[in-house]
mmCIF file of C-alpha atoms in Angstrom:
data_model
loop_
_atom_site.group_PDB
_atom_site.id
_atom_site.type_symbol
_atom_site.label_atom_id
_atom_site.label_comp_id
_atom_site.label_asym_id
_atom_site.label_seq_id
_atom_site.Cartn_x
_atom_site.Cartn_y
_atom_site.Cartn_z
ATOM 1 C CA UNK A 1 162.465 -2.422 314.623
ATOM 2 C CA UNK A 2 162.913 -6.085 313.361
ATOM 3 C CA UNK A 3 159.353 -7.097 314.176
ATOM 4 C CA UNK A 4 158.168 -3.847 312.579
ATOM 5 C CA UNK A 5 160.032 -4.792 309.119
ATOM 6 C CA UNK A 6 158.682 -8.178 309.509
ATOM 7 C CA UNK A 7 155.045 -6.931 309.847
ATOM 8 C CA UNK A 8 155.269 -4.488 306.766
ATOM 9 C CA UNK A 9 156.496 -7.609 304.677
ATOM 10 C CA UNK A 10 153.678 -10.110 305.687
ATOM 11 C CA UNK A 11 152.266 -11.424 302.389
ATOM 12 C CA UNK A 12 148.474 -10.187 302.096
ATOM 13 C CA UNK A 13 146.029 -12.745 300.866
ATOM 14 C CA UNK A 14 145.332 -12.696 296.971
ATOM 15 C CA UNK A 15 142.172 -11.610 295.439
ATOM 16 C CA UNK A 16 141.766 -14.793 294.031
ATOM 17 C CA UNK A 17 141.941 -16.602 297.320
ATOM 18 C CA UNK A 18 139.633 -14.042 298.992
ATOM 19 C CA UNK A 19 137.166 -14.660 296.347
ATOM 20 C CA UNK A 20 137.466 -18.501 296.401
ATOM 21 C CA UNK A 21 136.905 -18.250 300.149
ATOM 22 C CA UNK A 22 134.011 -16.094 299.732
ATOM 23 C CA UNK A 23 132.221 -18.498 297.025
ATOM 24 C CA UNK A 24 132.936 -21.596 299.236
ATOM 25 C CA UNK A 25 131.249 -19.948 302.272
ATOM 26 C CA UNK A 26 128.354 -18.835 300.056
ATOM 27 C CA UNK A 27 127.878 -22.408 298.564
ATOM 28 C CA UNK A 28 128.032 -23.949 301.814
ATOM 29 C CA UNK A 29 125.415 -21.999 303.489
ATOM 30 C CA UNK A 30 122.272 -24.008 304.004
ATOM 31 C CA UNK A 31 119.912 -21.434 302.365
ATOM 32 C CA UNK A 32 121.833 -21.502 299.111
ATOM 33 C CA UNK A 33 122.164 -25.257 298.833
ATOM 34 C CA UNK A 34 118.683 -25.947 299.701
ATOM 35 C CA UNK A 35 117.326 -23.342 296.996
ATOM 36 C CA UNK A 36 119.696 -25.117 294.440
ATOM 37 C CA UNK A 37 118.359 -28.501 295.430
ATOM 38 C CA UNK A 38 114.783 -27.363 295.153
ATOM 39 C CA UNK A 39 115.283 -25.728 291.910
ATOM 40 C CA UNK A 40 116.893 -28.805 290.370
ATOM 41 C CA UNK A 41 114.262 -30.987 291.545
ATOM 42 C CA UNK A 42 111.433 -29.035 290.663
ATOM 43 C CA UNK A 43 113.007 -28.953 286.975
ATOM 44 C CA UNK A 44 113.177 -32.450 286.855
ATOM 45 C CA UNK A 45 109.826 -33.027 288.174
ATOM 46 C CA UNK A 46 108.335 -30.642 285.363
ATOM 47 C CA UNK A 47 110.152 -32.492 282.744
ATOM 48 C CA UNK A 48 108.968 -35.851 284.043
ATOM 49 C CA UNK A 49 105.267 -34.671 284.143
ATOM 50 C CA UNK A 50 105.227 -32.559 281.150
ATOM 51 C CA UNK A 51 106.048 -35.726 278.801
ATOM 52 C CA UNK A 52 103.115 -37.713 280.174
ATOM 53 C CA UNK A 53 100.356 -35.486 278.726
ATOM 54 C CA UNK A 54 101.935 -35.140 275.418
ATOM 55 C CA UNK A 55 102.164 -38.851 274.645
ATOM 56 C CA UNK A 56 98.502 -39.160 275.555
ATOM 57 C CA UNK A 57 97.809 -36.131 273.195
ATOM 58 C CA UNK A 58 99.631 -37.691 270.357
ATOM 59 C CA UNK A 59 97.502 -40.869 270.473
ATOM 60 C CA UNK A 60 93.939 -40.095 270.084
ATOM 61 C CA UNK A 61 91.175 -42.615 271.099
ATOM 62 C CA UNK A 62 90.044 -44.027 267.952
ATOM 63 C CA UNK A 63 87.159 -45.913 270.029
ATOM 64 C CA UNK A 64 85.467 -42.728 271.231
ATOM 65 C CA UNK A 65 81.834 -42.097 270.301
ATOM 66 C CA UNK A 66 82.471 -39.355 268.003
ATOM 67 C CA UNK A 67 85.547 -40.813 266.347
ATOM 68 C CA UNK A 68 85.345 -40.485 262.556
ATOM 69 C CA UNK A 69 86.103 -44.214 262.672
ATOM 70 C CA UNK A 70 82.670 -45.000 262.841
ATOM 71 C CA UNK A 71 81.845 -43.064 259.680
ATOM 72 C CA UNK A 72 82.364 -46.491 257.885
ATOM 73 C CA UNK A 73 81.141 -49.745 258.497
ATOM 74 C CA UNK A 74 84.510 -51.562 258.485
ATOM 75 C CA UNK A 75 87.985 -50.689 259.468
ATOM 76 C CA UNK A 76 89.587 -53.253 257.111
ATOM 77 C CA UNK A 77 88.593 -54.866 253.870
ATOM 78 C CA UNK A 78 90.820 -57.856 252.950
ATOM 79 C CA UNK A 79 91.112 -58.506 249.324
ATOM 80 C CA UNK A 80 92.160 -62.266 248.661
ATOM 81 C CA UNK A 81 91.918 -65.154 246.392
ATOM 82 C CA UNK A 82 89.795 -68.327 247.330
ATOM 83 C CA UNK A 83 92.789 -70.183 247.784
ATOM 84 C CA UNK A 84 94.180 -68.114 250.755
ATOM 85 C CA UNK A 85 91.016 -68.201 252.816
ATOM 86 C CA UNK A 86 92.495 -70.151 255.719
ATOM 87 C CA UNK A 87 95.357 -67.348 256.051
ATOM 88 C CA UNK A 88 92.792 -64.519 255.725
ATOM 89 C CA UNK A 89 90.540 -66.196 258.498
ATOM 90 C CA UNK A 90 93.649 -66.306 260.664
ATOM 91 C CA UNK A 91 94.285 -62.560 259.877
ATOM 92 C CA UNK A 92 90.733 -61.563 260.573
ATOM 93 C CA UNK A 93 90.618 -63.436 263.991
ATOM 94 C CA UNK A 94 93.922 -61.634 265.045
ATOM 95 C CA UNK A 95 92.534 -58.123 264.068
ATOM 96 C CA UNK A 96 89.044 -58.571 265.536
ATOM 97 C CA UNK A 97 90.921 -59.945 268.706
ATOM 98 C CA UNK A 98 92.946 -56.969 269.267
ATOM 99 C CA UNK A 99 92.060 -54.500 272.137
ATOM 100 C CA UNK A 100 90.531 -51.953 269.589
ATOM 101 C CA UNK A 101 88.326 -54.733 268.052
ATOM 102 C CA UNK A 102 88.967 -53.945 264.381
ATOM 103 C CA UNK A 103 85.964 -54.572 262.178
ATOM 104 C CA UNK A 104 86.937 -56.500 259.271
ATOM 105 C CA UNK A 105 84.925 -57.457 255.918
ATOM 106 C CA UNK A 106 85.541 -61.120 255.102
ATOM 107 C CA UNK A 107 83.592 -61.679 251.696
ATOM 108 C CA UNK A 108 82.667 -65.514 252.406
ATOM 109 C CA UNK A 109 81.308 -64.332 255.903
ATOM 110 C CA UNK A 110 80.084 -60.769 255.396
ATOM 111 C CA UNK A 111 78.678 -60.691 251.827
ATOM 112 C CA UNK A 112 74.999 -60.456 251.511
ATOM 113 C CA UNK A 113 73.510 -63.674 249.854
ATOM 114 C CA UNK A 114 71.853 -63.151 246.504
ATOM 115 C CA UNK A 115 73.781 -59.836 245.958
ATOM 116 C CA UNK A 116 75.986 -59.394 242.778
ATOM 117 C CA UNK A 117 79.602 -60.042 243.191
ATOM 118 C CA UNK A 118 80.448 -56.730 241.565
ATOM 119 C CA UNK A 119 78.157 -54.674 243.883
ATOM 120 C CA UNK A 120 79.434 -56.440 247.107
ATOM 121 C CA UNK A 121 83.049 -55.826 246.066
ATOM 122 C CA UNK A 122 82.538 -52.117 245.542
ATOM 123 C CA UNK A 123 80.441 -51.696 248.666
ATOM 124 C CA UNK A 124 83.266 -53.459 250.602
ATOM 125 C CA UNK A 125 85.821 -51.002 249.228
ATOM 126 C CA UNK A 126 83.621 -47.909 249.954
ATOM 127 C CA UNK A 127 82.524 -48.801 253.474
ATOM 128 C CA UNK A 128 86.000 -49.644 254.832
ATOM 129 C CA UNK A 129 88.738 -47.487 255.781
ATOM 130 C CA UNK A 130 91.649 -49.741 254.924
ATOM 131 C CA UNK A 131 92.130 -52.214 252.099
ATOM 132 C CA UNK A 132 94.699 -55.137 252.635
ATOM 133 C CA UNK A 133 95.779 -56.799 249.343
ATOM 134 C CA UNK A 134 97.046 -60.244 250.070
ATOM 135 C CA UNK A 135 98.995 -60.710 246.898
ATOM 136 C CA UNK A 136 99.616 -64.301 246.284
ATOM 137 C CA UNK A 137 100.023 -66.300 243.086
ATOM 138 C CA UNK A 138 96.259 -67.160 243.216
ATOM 139 C CA UNK A 139 95.566 -63.212 243.631
ATOM 140 C CA UNK A 140 97.487 -62.394 240.522
ATOM 141 C CA UNK A 141 95.316 -65.027 238.521
ATOM 142 C CA UNK A 142 91.992 -63.911 240.068
ATOM 143 C CA UNK A 143 90.128 -61.332 237.869
ATOM 144 C CA UNK A 144 87.883 -60.350 241.019
ATOM 145 C CA UNK A 145 91.013 -59.587 243.017
ATOM 146 C CA UNK A 146 92.452 -57.109 240.428
ATOM 147 C CA UNK A 147 89.024 -55.494 240.140
ATOM 148 C CA UNK A 148 88.902 -54.946 243.744
ATOM 149 C CA UNK A 149 92.283 -53.599 243.800
ATOM 150 C CA UNK A 150 91.414 -51.177 241.062
ATOM 151 C CA UNK A 151 88.536 -50.114 243.020
ATOM 152 C CA UNK A 152 90.591 -49.509 246.089
ATOM 153 C CA UNK A 153 93.230 -47.426 243.823
ATOM 154 C CA UNK A 154 90.221 -45.355 242.509
ATOM 155 C CA UNK A 155 88.728 -44.595 245.870
ATOM 156 C CA UNK A 156 92.215 -43.438 247.331
ATOM 157 C CA UNK A 157 94.503 -42.786 244.245
ATOM 158 C CA UNK A 158 97.051 -40.826 246.555
ATOM 159 C CA UNK A 159 97.825 -43.844 248.735
ATOM 160 C CA UNK A 160 97.611 -42.224 251.821
ATOM 161 C CA UNK A 161 97.939 -45.334 254.040
ATOM 162 C CA UNK A 162 94.591 -46.959 253.159
ATOM 163 C CA UNK A 163 95.843 -49.702 250.556
ATOM 164 C CA UNK A 164 97.982 -52.185 252.524
ATOM 165 C CA UNK A 165 99.682 -54.599 249.977
ATOM 166 C CA UNK A 166 100.819 -57.869 251.394
ATOM 167 C CA UNK A 167 103.080 -60.077 249.398
ATOM 168 C CA UNK A 168 103.112 -63.622 250.155
ATOM 169 C CA UNK A 169 105.014 -66.518 247.821
ATOM 170 C CA UNK A 170 105.322 -63.738 245.041
ATOM 171 C CA UNK A 171 108.436 -62.542 243.701
ATOM 172 C CA UNK A 172 109.292 -58.909 243.762
ATOM 173 C CA UNK A 173 109.408 -58.534 240.117
ATOM 174 C CA UNK A 174 105.687 -59.791 239.966
ATOM 175 C CA UNK A 175 104.589 -57.097 242.228
ATOM 176 C CA UNK A 176 101.513 -55.456 240.523
ATOM 177 C CA UNK A 177 102.573 -52.479 238.517
ATOM 178 C CA UNK A 178 99.637 -50.476 239.628
ATOM 179 C CA UNK A 179 100.984 -50.679 243.237
ATOM 180 C CA UNK A 180 104.537 -49.502 242.459
ATOM 181 C CA UNK A 181 104.028 -46.077 244.132
ATOM 182 C CA UNK A 182 103.033 -48.186 247.497
ATOM 183 C CA UNK A 183 105.407 -49.533 250.039
ATOM 184 C CA UNK A 184 104.336 -53.245 250.766
ATOM 185 C CA UNK A 185 104.777 -55.931 253.571
ATOM 186 C CA UNK A 186 106.573 -59.056 252.516
ATOM 187 C CA UNK A 187 105.159 -61.930 254.529
ATOM 188 C CA UNK A 188 107.971 -64.134 255.826
ATOM 189 C CA UNK A 189 106.892 -64.746 259.608
ATOM 190 C CA UNK A 190 103.205 -64.521 259.844
ATOM 191 C CA UNK A 191 102.975 -63.263 263.456
ATOM 192 C CA UNK A 192 105.338 -60.163 262.423
ATOM 193 C CA UNK A 193 103.357 -59.392 259.253
ATOM 194 C CA UNK A 194 100.062 -59.599 261.242
ATOM 195 C CA UNK A 195 101.459 -57.152 263.674
ATOM 196 C CA UNK A 196 102.664 -54.693 260.795
ATOM 197 C CA UNK A 197 99.191 -54.999 259.244
ATOM 198 C CA UNK A 198 97.840 -54.145 262.700
ATOM 199 C CA UNK A 199 99.954 -51.149 263.117
ATOM 200 C CA UNK A 200 99.503 -49.657 259.724
ATOM 201 C CA UNK A 201 95.576 -49.671 260.225
ATOM 202 C CA UNK A 202 95.966 -48.304 263.774
ATOM 203 C CA UNK A 203 98.137 -45.450 262.499
ATOM 204 C CA UNK A 204 95.769 -44.476 259.647
ATOM 205 C CA UNK A 205 92.664 -44.329 262.247
ATOM 206 C CA UNK A 206 94.870 -42.371 264.516
ATOM 207 C CA UNK A 207 95.710 -39.860 261.723
ATOM 208 C CA UNK A 208 92.302 -39.788 260.654
ATOM 209 C CA UNK A 209 91.061 -38.738 264.122
ATOM 210 C CA UNK A 210 93.671 -36.197 264.539
ATOM 211 C CA UNK A 211 92.992 -34.437 261.068
ATOM 212 C CA UNK A 212 89.224 -34.497 262.178
ATOM 213 C CA UNK A 213 90.047 -32.735 265.270
ATOM 214 C CA UNK A 214 92.073 -30.180 263.688
ATOM 215 C CA UNK A 215 89.365 -29.394 261.390
ATOM 216 C CA UNK A 216 86.859 -29.078 264.211
ATOM 217 C CA UNK A 217 89.384 -26.626 265.821
#
């Protein structure tokens, strides 16, 4: 009778313990573990590979044969005073030496001999995508620079990235009032400013290509 009473009072395994054991046995089975690994691996692969074409789509090829970049003769027109020719030649050399081979209009090099100054300045603005205004003390005193600046503003009054003011050796309070609604690049380190100009032109041309593609779609 004693062994029968001990058998009746023997504790039964709780439902929590039984469920824990069953879950452990399920997770340790080869089929379930392999399927879990394969699902997590496939998800990671999809995320990794899906990010690659997105980056390519977001950066259109501005040098493609059908790019609207070729609708104009120049990518950049640089407006400057005669006293800043050396700096401008460095900037032009930098831009034209980039992998994109930006086409720059340099007045002393590209203006047609015998043409009127007014005609050349207007044609340079109309046939260029972007206009770099190198605002120096000489720029502020040069009436032709101001004329070209006004032509650029008349061509793109909404300042959608085409006009790129660059301040050098000019106090911020002397920044032309006509350009107050446009952010400018303040040139302290020449290399950094050249890179900012390049990035600004590149961004505009990419946006131009994207908007052109959307219109075609």
